[in-house]
Structure formats: structure tokens, C-alpha cells
Amino acid sequence: MKTNISIKNCENTIWCNLYAPENYIDKKFPAVIMSHGYNGFADGWDLEGEYFAKNEIIGFALDFCGSSKKSRSTGKLTDMTISSECSDLQCVLEHYQFFWYEYHLDL
């Protein structure tokens, strides 16, 4: 199962994909966060995310703000830095803390 999720980070919006087994609410599963490289985007992890979900692993893939023309996240490439990527990742981690706690995921 693939679900699109948006998360606010100051004035930007981070788009993420959640890849999960169908019964992810009923059981405890390990979780993986997938972060892309230069000019990448979250949908670039579809094969891996689908593989994880089929093998009972939760996968989260995010689009860093300003990462590429294919990215759904807002922001400009010229504003993207290591600090902005860290901020985006921190925002995603904070957003999912409740989700991970609620569904007892292993990170």
C-alpha cells in the first residue's frame, strides 16, 4: 500500500510516501526511512518501498524541499543546503514520532 502524505516545514511543504503492508495497523513492523540523493525524489523509491511493504517492513520516502523538478515538495534548488535537508528530515521524524509510537514500529 502506498500513501502520499504532506508535512509542513516552516513555509515549505514536504511530500512523503508511506509504503506499508495492508495490515500495518494490526501488527508491529520494522520501519525504514529512505532519503534520496542529488536531483532525486520520493517516487524514486517506489520499487524499494513496494518490496519493503510486501516483506512486512514500513517504508517512508521523502522529497527534500527544492530537490528536483520532479519533486512534489515546495522550495527552490538554490535554497537547498545540507542544513535544509537536515531540517526536512527532522520535521519528518517529529511528524512520525506519534505514528511510530501509536503503531509500535521498530526504527
Coordinates of C-alpha atoms in Angstrom, one line a residue:
M1 CA 0.0 0.0 0.0
K2 CA 1.4 3.4 -1.0
T3 CA 0.0 6.6 0.6
N4 CA 1.0 10.2 -0.1
I5 CA 1.5 12.5 2.9
S6 CA 2.4 16.2 3.2
I7 CA 4.2 17.8 6.2
K8 CA 4.7 21.5 6.8
N9 CA 8.3 22.7 7.5
C10 CA 8.1 26.5 8.0
E11 CA 6.9 28.0 4.7
N12 CA 7.6 24.8 2.7
T13 CA 5.7 21.5 2.3
I14 CA 7.5 18.2 2.3
W15 CA 5.8 15.4 0.4
C16 CA 6.4 11.8 1.6
N17 CA 5.3 8.3 0.5
L18 CA 4.4 5.7 3.1
Y19 CA 4.8 2.1 1.9
A20 CA 3.1 -0.3 4.3
P21 CA 1.8 -3.8 4.5
E22 CA -2.0 -4.0 4.3
N23 CA -2.3 -5.0 8.0
Y24 CA 0.2 -2.4 9.4
I25 CA -2.2 -1.1 12.0
D26 CA -2.7 -4.6 13.5
K27 CA 0.9 -5.7 13.9
K28 CA 4.3 -4.4 14.9
F29 CA 6.7 -3.9 11.9
P30 CA 10.2 -2.6 11.4
A31 CA 10.5 0.8 9.6
V32 CA 12.9 2.3 7.1
I33 CA 13.3 6.0 6.1
M34 CA 14.5 6.5 2.5
S35 CA 16.3 9.8 1.7
H36 CA 17.2 10.5 -1.9
G37 CA 20.4 12.0 -3.3
Y38 CA 21.0 14.9 -5.6
N39 CA 18.2 15.6 -8.0
G40 CA 16.2 12.7 -6.6
F41 CA 12.6 12.5 -5.3
A42 CA 10.4 10.2 -3.2
D43 CA 8.8 8.3 -6.1
G44 CA 12.3 7.2 -7.0
W45 CA 12.0 4.7 -4.1
D46 CA 8.8 3.0 -5.4
L47 CA 10.5 -0.3 -6.2
E48 CA 12.2 -0.5 -2.8
G49 CA 9.1 0.8 -0.9
E50 CA 6.9 -1.8 -2.6
Y51 CA 9.5 -4.5 -1.8
F52 CA 9.6 -3.5 1.8
A53 CA 5.8 -3.4 2.1
K54 CA 5.5 -6.9 0.6
N55 CA 8.1 -8.1 3.1
E56 CA 6.3 -6.6 6.1
I57 CA 8.5 -3.6 6.5
I58 CA 7.2 0.0 6.7
G59 CA 9.0 2.4 4.3
F60 CA 9.0 6.2 4.4
A61 CA 10.4 8.1 1.4
L62 CA 10.6 11.9 1.4
D63 CA 11.1 14.6 -1.2
F64 CA 13.5 17.2 0.2
C65 CA 12.3 20.7 -0.4
G66 CA 13.8 22.1 -3.6
S67 CA 15.4 18.8 -4.5
S68 CA 14.4 18.5 -8.2
K69 CA 11.9 19.4 -10.9
K70 CA 10.2 16.1 -10.3
S71 CA 9.8 16.8 -6.6
R72 CA 6.3 17.5 -5.2
S73 CA 7.8 19.3 -2.2
T74 CA 8.0 23.1 -2.4
G75 CA 11.2 25.2 -2.3
K76 CA 13.9 26.1 -4.8
L77 CA 17.0 24.1 -5.6
T78 CA 19.1 27.2 -5.0
D79 CA 17.8 27.3 -1.4
M80 CA 18.6 23.6 -0.7
T81 CA 21.6 23.0 1.7
I82 CA 22.7 20.3 4.0
S83 CA 21.1 22.3 6.8
S84 CA 17.8 22.5 4.9
E85 CA 17.9 18.7 4.3
C86 CA 18.6 18.1 8.0
S87 CA 15.6 20.4 8.8
D88 CA 13.3 18.5 6.4
L89 CA 14.4 15.1 7.8
Q90 CA 14.0 16.3 11.4
C91 CA 10.5 17.6 10.6
V92 CA 9.6 14.2 9.1
L93 CA 11.0 12.4 12.1
E94 CA 9.0 14.6 14.5
H95 CA 5.8 14.2 12.5
Y96 CA 6.1 10.4 12.6
Q97 CA 7.0 10.1 16.3
F98 CA 3.4 9.8 17.2
F99 CA 2.7 7.5 14.2
W100 CA 5.6 5.2 15.3
Y101 CA 4.5 5.2 18.9
E102 CA 0.9 4.6 18.0
Y103 CA 1.6 1.7 15.7
H104 CA 4.7 0.3 17.7
L105 CA 7.1 0.5 14.8
D106 CA 10.8 -0.5 15.2
L107 CA 13.1 2.1 13.7

